[in-house]
Amino acid sequence: MSFFEQVYSEIGEYTRVEDAEEEVCELYSVYYSSNGTLRLDLVDPSKTELTVELAGGTKTLALTIAQNPNINNELGQTGAVLWNSSIIVSEYLARRSTQGWDLGTMNVIELGSGCGLVSIVMHQLGARRVVATDQARMMKLLTRNTDCNRVVPGRNRKPPTVLLATEYVWGRAPEDPRVFAEPVDVVVASDCVYHESVAPLLVRSLVDVCMSRTDVRVVALVGQELRSDIVHTAFVKELLEHFDVYRVPVQPSVDTSFVLYAMWLRGSHGPEH
C-alpha cells in the first residue's frame, strides 16, 4: 500500500481546508482564546546538544541532536536549533508507526531539515530512503546529526536503509542528483515559514517534489507552529493554489498552538488515478 493510500484511508478523521481566511479564523480563535497558557515548551535553544526520546514501533528512540545557538542568533537563521514543531511531528510519526502506518518501503524528502530530527526519526522508524535537505550553511550541523544517528545495518535488516543530507534551495531545482535519484513517496516540512515572503518558495519546492513522479501520488506532510495569523494566511493561500489540503488532528494539548497538514496535488481525490 502506498503512503498516499495509507493516509487517504483515514481521510474521514481530517478537516478539509478550502479557504485560507476561514482556516486561520478557526485556528486562531482557539489559539487566542487559550491566551498562550497552553503553549508548549519542548526544547531548549540555549543548549549545544539535546537528548530526544520517542516511543516508536517496538522500541524507544533515544536520539542525541546537536544544536548551534550561535548560528541561530544570526539574522535569517532559524534552523540551527530544535523547535517545538519538529518534536511534535516526530512524536506524531512515531505514534502513527505503532498504529498501522508502514514506512518500510517509503522514500522521503524533508525540506528545511534544520537539525534533522524529523528525517532521523523517519529513518529510525524504517523508511527505506530519507533525504534531509537545507541551505548550504546548515550542512555541517545537519550532516553531523545524520551521521551520529544513522542506523547501523544488522544481519536482519535487509536491504539497508539510506539517510543522507544535502543542499536544496527552495524555489530552485536541486543541484544534487541524489535528491530525486529514487521515486519519492512523501515530502515533509516542519515549521519552515516565519515570514510570508518565504511561503511561495517553500510551496514551489513542495510542488516540484510532488510532481517528480506520476505513477503514485506524493503526500506532503507540513507542520507549523501558530505564531502570526498574517503569515499563516499567506502560507495557506499559497498551498491552496496547488494542493488539496487537509488538517490532521494531532492531540488536544497540541492542536491549540500547532497545525499539521496532509496534502497532495490538486485533482487527486481518490486512491487511484
PDB file of C-alpha atoms in Angstrom:
ATOM      1  CA  MET A   1       0.000   0.000   0.000  1.00  0.00           C
ATOM      2  CA  SER A   2       1.389   3.388  -0.974  1.00  0.00           C
ATOM      3  CA  PHE A   3       1.817   6.097   1.632  1.00  0.00           C
ATOM      4  CA  PHE A   4      -0.938   8.074  -0.090  1.00  0.00           C
ATOM      5  CA  GLU A   5      -3.334   5.132   0.319  1.00  0.00           C
ATOM      6  CA  GLN A   6      -2.406   4.816   3.999  1.00  0.00           C
ATOM      7  CA  VAL A   7      -3.092   8.497   4.607  1.00  0.00           C
ATOM      8  CA  TYR A   8      -6.220   8.611   2.422  1.00  0.00           C
ATOM      9  CA  SER A   9      -7.755   5.649   4.268  1.00  0.00           C
ATOM     10  CA  GLU A  10      -8.064   7.920   7.319  1.00  0.00           C
ATOM     11  CA  ILE A  11      -9.398  10.967   5.483  1.00  0.00           C
ATOM     12  CA  GLY A  12     -12.651  10.852   7.447  1.00  0.00           C
ATOM     13  CA  GLU A  13     -10.689  11.964  10.514  1.00  0.00           C
ATOM     14  CA  TYR A  14      -9.273  15.045   8.779  1.00  0.00           C
ATOM     15  CA  THR A  15     -10.722  18.507   8.176  1.00  0.00           C
ATOM     16  CA  ARG A  16     -10.756  19.696   4.562  1.00  0.00           C
ATOM     17  CA  VAL A  17      -9.237  23.157   4.163  1.00  0.00           C
ATOM     18  CA  GLU A  18     -10.815  25.125   1.323  1.00  0.00           C
ATOM     19  CA  ASP A  19     -10.460  28.773   2.305  1.00  0.00           C
ATOM     20  CA  ALA A  20      -7.391  30.358   3.907  1.00  0.00           C
ATOM     21  CA  GLU A  21      -9.259  33.073   5.814  1.00  0.00           C
ATOM     22  CA  GLU A  22     -11.770  30.616   7.257  1.00  0.00           C
ATOM     23  CA  GLU A  23      -8.998  28.226   8.242  1.00  0.00           C
ATOM     24  CA  VAL A  24      -6.984  30.911  10.002  1.00  0.00           C
ATOM     25  CA  CYS A  25     -10.065  32.325  11.723  1.00  0.00           C
ATOM     26  CA  GLU A  26     -10.883  28.901  13.153  1.00  0.00           C
ATOM     27  CA  LEU A  27      -7.315  28.129  14.200  1.00  0.00           C
ATOM     28  CA  TYR A  28      -6.572  31.483  15.770  1.00  0.00           C
ATOM     29  CA  SER A  29      -9.887  31.811  17.588  1.00  0.00           C
ATOM     30  CA  VAL A  30      -8.786  28.761  19.592  1.00  0.00           C
ATOM     31  CA  TYR A  31      -5.199  29.973  19.758  1.00  0.00           C
ATOM     32  CA  TYR A  32      -6.082  33.387  21.178  1.00  0.00           C
ATOM     33  CA  SER A  33      -8.768  32.026  23.494  1.00  0.00           C
ATOM     34  CA  SER A  34      -6.106  29.848  25.136  1.00  0.00           C
ATOM     35  CA  ASN A  35      -4.338  33.132  25.979  1.00  0.00           C
ATOM     36  CA  GLY A  36      -0.966  31.481  25.465  1.00  0.00           C
ATOM     37  CA  THR A  37      -1.370  29.306  28.554  1.00  0.00           C
ATOM     38  CA  LEU A  38      -1.351  26.082  26.524  1.00  0.00           C
ATOM     39  CA  ARG A  39       1.773  26.845  24.500  1.00  0.00           C
ATOM     40  CA  LEU A  40       4.315  24.063  24.595  1.00  0.00           C
ATOM     41  CA  ASP A  41       7.909  24.314  25.711  1.00  0.00           C
ATOM     42  CA  LEU A  42       9.539  21.140  24.395  1.00  0.00           C
ATOM     43  CA  VAL A  43      13.016  22.402  23.501  1.00  0.00           C
ATOM     44  CA  ASP A  44      15.912  24.457  24.850  1.00  0.00           C
ATOM     45  CA  PRO A  45      17.594  26.593  22.158  1.00  0.00           C
ATOM     46  CA  SER A  46      20.398  27.616  24.517  1.00  0.00           C
ATOM     47  CA  LYS A  47      21.974  24.150  24.674  1.00  0.00           C
ATOM     48  CA  THR A  48      24.511  22.780  22.205  1.00  0.00           C
ATOM     49  CA  GLU A  49      23.046  19.274  22.469  1.00  0.00           C
ATOM     50  CA  LEU A  50      19.665  17.788  23.315  1.00  0.00           C
ATOM     51  CA  THR A  51      18.530  14.244  24.016  1.00  0.00           C
ATOM     52  CA  VAL A  52      15.184  13.355  22.448  1.00  0.00           C
ATOM     53  CA  GLU A  53      13.302  10.189  23.424  1.00  0.00           C
ATOM     54  CA  LEU A  54      10.335   8.947  21.415  1.00  0.00           C
ATOM     55  CA  ALA A  55       8.294   5.757  21.544  1.00  0.00           C
ATOM     56  CA  GLY A  56       8.321   4.341  18.029  1.00  0.00           C
ATOM     57  CA  GLY A  57       7.180   0.914  16.911  1.00  0.00           C
ATOM     58  CA  THR A  58       8.544  -1.783  19.191  1.00  0.00           C
ATOM     59  CA  LYS A  59      11.357   0.340  20.626  1.00  0.00           C
ATOM     60  CA  THR A  60      12.076   3.688  22.222  1.00  0.00           C
ATOM     61  CA  LEU A  61      14.135   6.012  20.094  1.00  0.00           C
ATOM     62  CA  ALA A  62      16.854   7.804  22.055  1.00  0.00           C
ATOM     63  CA  LEU A  63      18.491  10.415  19.847  1.00  0.00           C
ATOM     64  CA  THR A  64      21.229  12.940  20.544  1.00  0.00           C
ATOM     65  CA  ILE A  65      20.762  16.095  18.475  1.00  0.00           C
ATOM     66  CA  ALA A  66      23.436  18.787  18.198  1.00  0.00           C
ATOM     67  CA  GLN A  67      22.396  22.449  18.020  1.00  0.00           C
ATOM     68  CA  ASN A  68      24.263  25.645  17.207  1.00  0.00           C
ATOM     69  CA  PRO A  69      22.791  28.539  19.221  1.00  0.00           C
ATOM     70  CA  ASN A  70      25.423  30.900  17.815  1.00  0.00           C
ATOM     71  CA  ILE A  71      24.259  30.461  14.218  1.00  0.00           C
ATOM     72  CA  ASN A  72      20.646  30.634  15.346  1.00  0.00           C
ATOM     73  CA  ASN A  73      21.189  34.167  16.651  1.00  0.00           C
ATOM     74  CA  GLU A  74      22.225  35.414  13.211  1.00  0.00           C
ATOM     75  CA  LEU A  75      19.697  37.234  11.035  1.00  0.00           C
ATOM     76  CA  GLY A  76      17.592  34.823   8.985  1.00  0.00           C
ATOM     77  CA  GLN A  77      18.956  31.701  10.663  1.00  0.00           C
ATOM     78  CA  THR A  78      16.309  29.700  12.496  1.00  0.00           C
ATOM     79  CA  GLY A  79      17.175  26.094  11.685  1.00  0.00           C
ATOM     80  CA  ALA A  80      20.245  25.635  13.875  1.00  0.00           C
ATOM     81  CA  VAL A  81      18.216  24.636  16.943  1.00  0.00           C
ATOM     82  CA  LEU A  82      15.247  22.359  17.519  1.00  0.00           C
ATOM     83  CA  TRP A  83      11.779  23.857  17.588  1.00  0.00           C
ATOM     84  CA  ASN A  84       8.565  22.535  19.148  1.00  0.00           C
ATOM     85  CA  SER A  85       7.231  21.626  15.721  1.00  0.00           C
ATOM     86  CA  SER A  86       9.998  19.135  14.959  1.00  0.00           C
ATOM     87  CA  ILE A  87       9.324  17.365  18.266  1.00  0.00           C
ATOM     88  CA  ILE A  88       5.577  17.285  17.620  1.00  0.00           C
ATOM     89  CA  VAL A  89       5.911  15.971  14.056  1.00  0.00           C
ATOM     90  CA  SER A  90       8.440  13.362  15.185  1.00  0.00           C
ATOM     91  CA  GLU A  91       6.201  12.212  18.047  1.00  0.00           C
ATOM     92  CA  TYR A  92       3.235  12.028  15.685  1.00  0.00           C
ATOM     93  CA  LEU A  93       5.130   9.918  13.140  1.00  0.00           C
ATOM     94  CA  ALA A  94       6.443   7.622  15.867  1.00  0.00           C
ATOM     95  CA  ARG A  95       2.949   7.203  17.280  1.00  0.00           C
ATOM     96  CA  ARG A  96       1.431   6.528  13.853  1.00  0.00           C
ATOM     97  CA  SER A  97       4.077   3.895  13.168  1.00  0.00           C
ATOM     98  CA  THR A  98       2.667   1.935  16.105  1.00  0.00           C
ATOM     99  CA  GLN A  99      -0.891   2.366  14.795  1.00  0.00           C
ATOM    100  CA  GLY A 100      -0.559   0.994  11.304  1.00  0.00           C
ATOM    101  CA  TRP A 101       1.489   3.348   9.139  1.00  0.00           C
ATOM    102  CA  ASP A 102       4.150   1.341   7.332  1.00  0.00           C
ATOM    103  CA  LEU A 103       7.205   3.393   6.368  1.00  0.00           C
ATOM    104  CA  GLY A 104       9.312   0.381   5.411  1.00  0.00           C
ATOM    105  CA  THR A 105       9.167   0.900   1.637  1.00  0.00           C
ATOM    106  CA  MET A 106       8.945   4.690   1.664  1.00  0.00           C
ATOM    107  CA  ASN A 107      11.309   7.232   0.141  1.00  0.00           C
ATOM    108  CA  VAL A 108      11.242  10.554   1.973  1.00  0.00           C
ATOM    109  CA  ILE A 109      12.486  14.082   1.315  1.00  0.00           C
ATOM    110  CA  GLU A 110      12.480  16.681   4.072  1.00  0.00           C
ATOM    111  CA  LEU A 111      12.653  20.366   3.182  1.00  0.00           C
ATOM    112  CA  GLY A 112      14.208  22.769   5.671  1.00  0.00           C
ATOM    113  CA  SER A 113      15.510  19.946   7.857  1.00  0.00           C
ATOM    114  CA  GLY A 114      17.444  22.197  10.225  1.00  0.00           C
ATOM    115  CA  CYS A 115      18.970  19.904  12.842  1.00  0.00           C
ATOM    116  CA  GLY A 116      17.463  16.920  11.035  1.00  0.00           C
ATOM    117  CA  LEU A 117      15.291  15.431  13.778  1.00  0.00           C
ATOM    118  CA  VAL A 118      12.257  14.569  11.626  1.00  0.00           C
ATOM    119  CA  SER A 119      14.416  12.952   8.933  1.00  0.00           C
ATOM    120  CA  ILE A 120      16.345  10.994  11.547  1.00  0.00           C
ATOM    121  CA  VAL A 121      13.133   9.768  13.179  1.00  0.00           C
ATOM    122  CA  MET A 122      11.678   8.586   9.867  1.00  0.00           C
ATOM    123  CA  HIS A 123      14.969   6.818   9.161  1.00  0.00           C
ATOM    124  CA  GLN A 124      14.907   5.184  12.595  1.00  0.00           C
ATOM    125  CA  LEU A 125      11.281   4.133  12.060  1.00  0.00           C
ATOM    126  CA  GLY A 126      12.342   2.191   8.981  1.00  0.00           C
ATOM    127  CA  ALA A 127      11.843   4.448   5.972  1.00  0.00           C
ATOM    128  CA  ARG A 128      13.794   2.946   3.073  1.00  0.00           C
ATOM    129  CA  ARG A 129      15.445   6.182   1.976  1.00  0.00           C
ATOM    130  CA  VAL A 130      15.447   9.605   3.645  1.00  0.00           C
ATOM    131  CA  VAL A 131      16.984  12.738   2.126  1.00  0.00           C
ATOM    132  CA  ALA A 132      17.362  15.577   4.637  1.00  0.00           C
ATOM    133  CA  THR A 133      17.827  18.948   2.931  1.00  0.00           C
ATOM    134  CA  ASP A 134      18.561  22.543   3.870  1.00  0.00           C
ATOM    135  CA  GLN A 135      20.642  25.527   2.770  1.00  0.00           C
ATOM    136  CA  ALA A 136      24.409  25.269   2.405  1.00  0.00           C
ATOM    137  CA  ARG A 137      25.378  26.840   5.714  1.00  0.00           C
ATOM    138  CA  MET A 138      23.308  24.234   7.591  1.00  0.00           C
ATOM    139  CA  MET A 139      25.088  21.258   6.041  1.00  0.00           C
ATOM    140  CA  LYS A 140      27.785  20.852   8.690  1.00  0.00           C
ATOM    141  CA  LEU A 141      25.281  20.629  11.545  1.00  0.00           C
ATOM    142  CA  LEU A 142      22.761  18.574   9.582  1.00  0.00           C
ATOM    143  CA  THR A 143      25.421  16.114   8.405  1.00  0.00           C
ATOM    144  CA  ARG A 144      26.783  15.758  11.923  1.00  0.00           C
ATOM    145  CA  ASN A 145      23.364  14.811  13.264  1.00  0.00           C
ATOM    146  CA  THR A 146      22.511  12.390  10.464  1.00  0.00           C
ATOM    147  CA  ASP A 147      25.904  10.708  10.773  1.00  0.00           C
ATOM    148  CA  CYS A 148      25.578  10.328  14.549  1.00  0.00           C
ATOM    149  CA  ASN A 149      22.042   8.917  14.404  1.00  0.00           C
ATOM    150  CA  ARG A 150      22.277   6.653  11.370  1.00  0.00           C
ATOM    151  CA  VAL A 151      21.040   3.086  11.837  1.00  0.00           C
ATOM    152  CA  VAL A 152      23.845   0.538  11.703  1.00  0.00           C
ATOM    153  CA  PRO A 153      22.726  -2.313   9.397  1.00  0.00           C
ATOM    154  CA  GLY A 154      22.309  -5.616  11.199  1.00  0.00           C
ATOM    155  CA  ARG A 155      22.044  -9.139   9.968  1.00  0.00           C
ATOM    156  CA  ASN A 156      18.252  -8.994   9.855  1.00  0.00           C
ATOM    157  CA  ARG A 157      17.967  -5.523   8.299  1.00  0.00           C
ATOM    158  CA  LYS A 158      17.751  -6.056   4.526  1.00  0.00           C
ATOM    159  CA  PRO A 159      18.097  -4.096   2.423  1.00  0.00           C
ATOM    160  CA  PRO A 160      19.992  -1.403   4.372  1.00  0.00           C
ATOM    161  CA  THR A 161      18.209   1.913   4.709  1.00  0.00           C
ATOM    162  CA  VAL A 162      19.642   5.204   3.485  1.00  0.00           C
ATOM    163  CA  LEU A 163      19.898   8.539   5.302  1.00  0.00           C
ATOM    164  CA  LEU A 164      21.718  11.407   3.630  1.00  0.00           C
ATOM    165  CA  ALA A 165      21.962  15.175   3.978  1.00  0.00           C
ATOM    166  CA  THR A 166      22.324  17.563   1.075  1.00  0.00           C
ATOM    167  CA  GLU A 167      21.607  21.105  -0.039  1.00  0.00           C
ATOM    168  CA  TYR A 168      18.258  22.060  -1.573  1.00  0.00           C
ATOM    169  CA  VAL A 169      17.441  25.740  -2.071  1.00  0.00           C
ATOM    170  CA  TRP A 170      13.685  26.358  -2.183  1.00  0.00           C
ATOM    171  CA  GLY A 171      12.323  27.591  -5.461  1.00  0.00           C
ATOM    172  CA  ARG A 172      15.182  26.095  -7.450  1.00  0.00           C
ATOM    173  CA  ALA A 173      15.876  22.669  -8.870  1.00  0.00           C
ATOM    174  CA  PRO A 174      18.209  20.732  -6.551  1.00  0.00           C
ATOM    175  CA  GLU A 175      21.783  20.562  -7.782  1.00  0.00           C
ATOM    176  CA  ASP A 176      22.475  17.220  -6.102  1.00  0.00           C
ATOM    177  CA  PRO A 177      21.128  14.409  -8.345  1.00  0.00           C
ATOM    178  CA  ARG A 178      20.686  12.189  -5.280  1.00  0.00           C
ATOM    179  CA  VAL A 179      17.625  14.202  -4.209  1.00  0.00           C
ATOM    180  CA  PHE A 180      15.443  12.641  -6.908  1.00  0.00           C
ATOM    181  CA  ALA A 181      17.536   9.527  -7.516  1.00  0.00           C
ATOM    182  CA  GLU A 182      14.655   7.387  -6.192  1.00  0.00           C
ATOM    183  CA  PRO A 183      10.893   7.962  -6.616  1.00  0.00           C
ATOM    184  CA  VAL A 184       9.551   9.995  -3.683  1.00  0.00           C
ATOM    185  CA  ASP A 185       6.591   8.867  -1.570  1.00  0.00           C
ATOM    186  CA  VAL A 186       6.373  11.654   0.986  1.00  0.00           C
ATOM    187  CA  VAL A 187       7.835  15.132   1.449  1.00  0.00           C
ATOM    188  CA  VAL A 188       7.944  16.658   4.928  1.00  0.00           C
ATOM    189  CA  ALA A 189       8.384  20.238   6.124  1.00  0.00           C
ATOM    190  CA  SER A 190       8.287  21.289   9.754  1.00  0.00           C
ATOM    191  CA  ASP A 191       7.915  24.892  10.946  1.00  0.00           C
ATOM    192  CA  CYS A 192       9.582  26.419   7.911  1.00  0.00           C
ATOM    193  CA  VAL A 193       7.517  29.577   7.360  1.00  0.00           C
ATOM    194  CA  TYR A 194       8.351  32.524   9.637  1.00  0.00           C
ATOM    195  CA  HIS A 195       7.616  35.279   7.115  1.00  0.00           C
ATOM    196  CA  GLU A 196       5.100  35.482   4.285  1.00  0.00           C
ATOM    197  CA  SER A 197       7.869  36.089   1.739  1.00  0.00           C
ATOM    198  CA  VAL A 198       9.134  32.551   2.305  1.00  0.00           C
ATOM    199  CA  ALA A 199       5.806  30.844   1.587  1.00  0.00           C
ATOM    200  CA  PRO A 200       5.928  30.935  -2.252  1.00  0.00           C
ATOM    201  CA  LEU A 201       9.452  29.478  -2.313  1.00  0.00           C
ATOM    202  CA  LEU A 202       8.627  26.609   0.014  1.00  0.00           C
ATOM    203  CA  VAL A 203       5.382  25.842  -1.801  1.00  0.00           C
ATOM    204  CA  ARG A 204       7.211  25.887  -5.142  1.00  0.00           C
ATOM    205  CA  SER A 205       9.573  23.202  -3.879  1.00  0.00           C
ATOM    206  CA  LEU A 206       6.723  21.176  -2.367  1.00  0.00           C
ATOM    207  CA  VAL A 207       5.063  21.221  -5.788  1.00  0.00           C
ATOM    208  CA  ASP A 208       8.309  20.236  -7.519  1.00  0.00           C
ATOM    209  CA  VAL A 209       8.775  17.236  -5.232  1.00  0.00           C
ATOM    210  CA  CYS A 210       5.152  16.143  -5.623  1.00  0.00           C
ATOM    211  CA  MET A 211       5.414  16.450  -9.417  1.00  0.00           C
ATOM    212  CA  SER A 212       8.581  14.358  -9.511  1.00  0.00           C
ATOM    213  CA  ARG A 213       6.538  11.207 -10.113  1.00  0.00           C
ATOM    214  CA  THR A 214       3.192  10.444 -11.713  1.00  0.00           C
ATOM    215  CA  ASP A 215       2.629   6.741 -11.017  1.00  0.00           C
ATOM    216  CA  VAL A 216       1.847   7.292  -7.323  1.00  0.00           C
ATOM    217  CA  ARG A 217       0.607  10.421  -5.580  1.00  0.00           C
ATOM    218  CA  VAL A 218       3.221  12.037  -3.402  1.00  0.00           C
ATOM    219  CA  VAL A 219       1.977  13.149   0.036  1.00  0.00           C
ATOM    220  CA  ALA A 220       3.223  16.335   1.654  1.00  0.00           C
ATOM    221  CA  LEU A 221       3.122  16.498   5.458  1.00  0.00           C
ATOM    222  CA  VAL A 222       3.570  20.074   6.664  1.00  0.00           C
ATOM    223  CA  GLY A 223       3.663  21.049  10.331  1.00  0.00           C
ATOM    224  CA  GLN A 224       3.548  24.647  11.523  1.00  0.00           C
ATOM    225  CA  GLU A 225       3.517  26.237  14.947  1.00  0.00           C
ATOM    226  CA  LEU A 226       0.947  29.036  15.122  1.00  0.00           C
ATOM    227  CA  ARG A 227       2.556  32.441  15.594  1.00  0.00           C
ATOM    228  CA  SER A 228       1.322  35.039  13.118  1.00  0.00           C
ATOM    229  CA  ASP A 229      -2.139  34.887  11.576  1.00  0.00           C
ATOM    230  CA  ILE A 230      -0.911  37.083   8.708  1.00  0.00           C
ATOM    231  CA  VAL A 231       1.937  34.735   7.860  1.00  0.00           C
ATOM    232  CA  HIS A 232      -0.245  31.650   8.195  1.00  0.00           C
ATOM    233  CA  THR A 233      -2.928  33.122   5.924  1.00  0.00           C
ATOM    234  CA  ALA A 234      -0.342  33.815   3.230  1.00  0.00           C
ATOM    235  CA  PHE A 235       1.041  30.289   3.573  1.00  0.00           C
ATOM    236  CA  VAL A 236      -2.330  28.553   3.371  1.00  0.00           C
ATOM    237  CA  LYS A 237      -3.321  30.657   0.356  1.00  0.00           C
ATOM    238  CA  GLU A 238      -0.184  29.518  -1.444  1.00  0.00           C
ATOM    239  CA  LEU A 239      -0.835  25.881  -0.534  1.00  0.00           C
ATOM    240  CA  LEU A 240      -4.436  26.006  -1.754  1.00  0.00           C
ATOM    241  CA  GLU A 241      -3.298  27.255  -5.158  1.00  0.00           C
ATOM    242  CA  HIS A 242      -1.741  23.861  -5.805  1.00  0.00           C
ATOM    243  CA  PHE A 243      -2.886  21.284  -3.240  1.00  0.00           C
ATOM    244  CA  ASP A 244      -5.884  19.564  -1.760  1.00  0.00           C
ATOM    245  CA  VAL A 245      -5.188  20.339   1.887  1.00  0.00           C
ATOM    246  CA  TYR A 246      -6.429  18.526   4.992  1.00  0.00           C
ATOM    247  CA  ARG A 247      -5.843  19.441   8.623  1.00  0.00           C
ATOM    248  CA  VAL A 248      -4.802  16.400  10.629  1.00  0.00           C
ATOM    249  CA  PRO A 249      -5.675  16.222  14.343  1.00  0.00           C
ATOM    250  CA  VAL A 250      -2.585  15.568  16.437  1.00  0.00           C
ATOM    251  CA  GLN A 251      -3.712  15.707  20.078  1.00  0.00           C
ATOM    252  CA  PRO A 252      -5.763  18.191  22.119  1.00  0.00           C
ATOM    253  CA  SER A 253      -2.780  19.568  24.061  1.00  0.00           C
ATOM    254  CA  VAL A 254      -1.016  20.357  20.777  1.00  0.00           C
ATOM    255  CA  ASP A 255      -3.812  21.452  18.443  1.00  0.00           C
ATOM    256  CA  THR A 256      -4.273  24.835  20.149  1.00  0.00           C
ATOM    257  CA  SER A 257      -0.832  26.080  19.069  1.00  0.00           C
ATOM    258  CA  PHE A 258       0.203  23.810  16.205  1.00  0.00           C
ATOM    259  CA  VAL A 259      -1.256  22.529  12.951  1.00  0.00           C
ATOM    260  CA  LEU A 260      -0.365  19.542  10.792  1.00  0.00           C
ATOM    261  CA  TYR A 261      -1.496  19.379   7.169  1.00  0.00           C
ATOM    262  CA  ALA A 262      -1.580  16.411   4.816  1.00  0.00           C
ATOM    263  CA  MET A 263      -1.870  17.341   1.151  1.00  0.00           C
ATOM    264  CA  TRP A 264      -1.398  16.217  -2.424  1.00  0.00           C
ATOM    265  CA  LEU A 265      -1.550  17.996  -5.755  1.00  0.00           C
ATOM    266  CA  ARG A 266      -4.975  19.311  -6.752  1.00  0.00           C
ATOM    267  CA  GLY A 267      -7.234  16.950  -8.648  1.00  0.00           C
ATOM    268  CA  SER A 268      -6.050  13.854  -6.772  1.00  0.00           C
ATOM    269  CA  HIS A 269      -9.191  12.950  -4.854  1.00  0.00           C
ATOM    270  CA  GLY A 270      -9.083   9.173  -4.589  1.00  0.00           C
ATOM    271  CA  PRO A 271      -6.739   6.244  -4.091  1.00  0.00           C
ATOM    272  CA  GLU A 272      -6.450   5.652  -7.826  1.00  0.00           C
ATOM    273  CA  HIS A 273      -5.914   7.889 -10.856  1.00  0.00           C
TER     274      HIS A 273
END
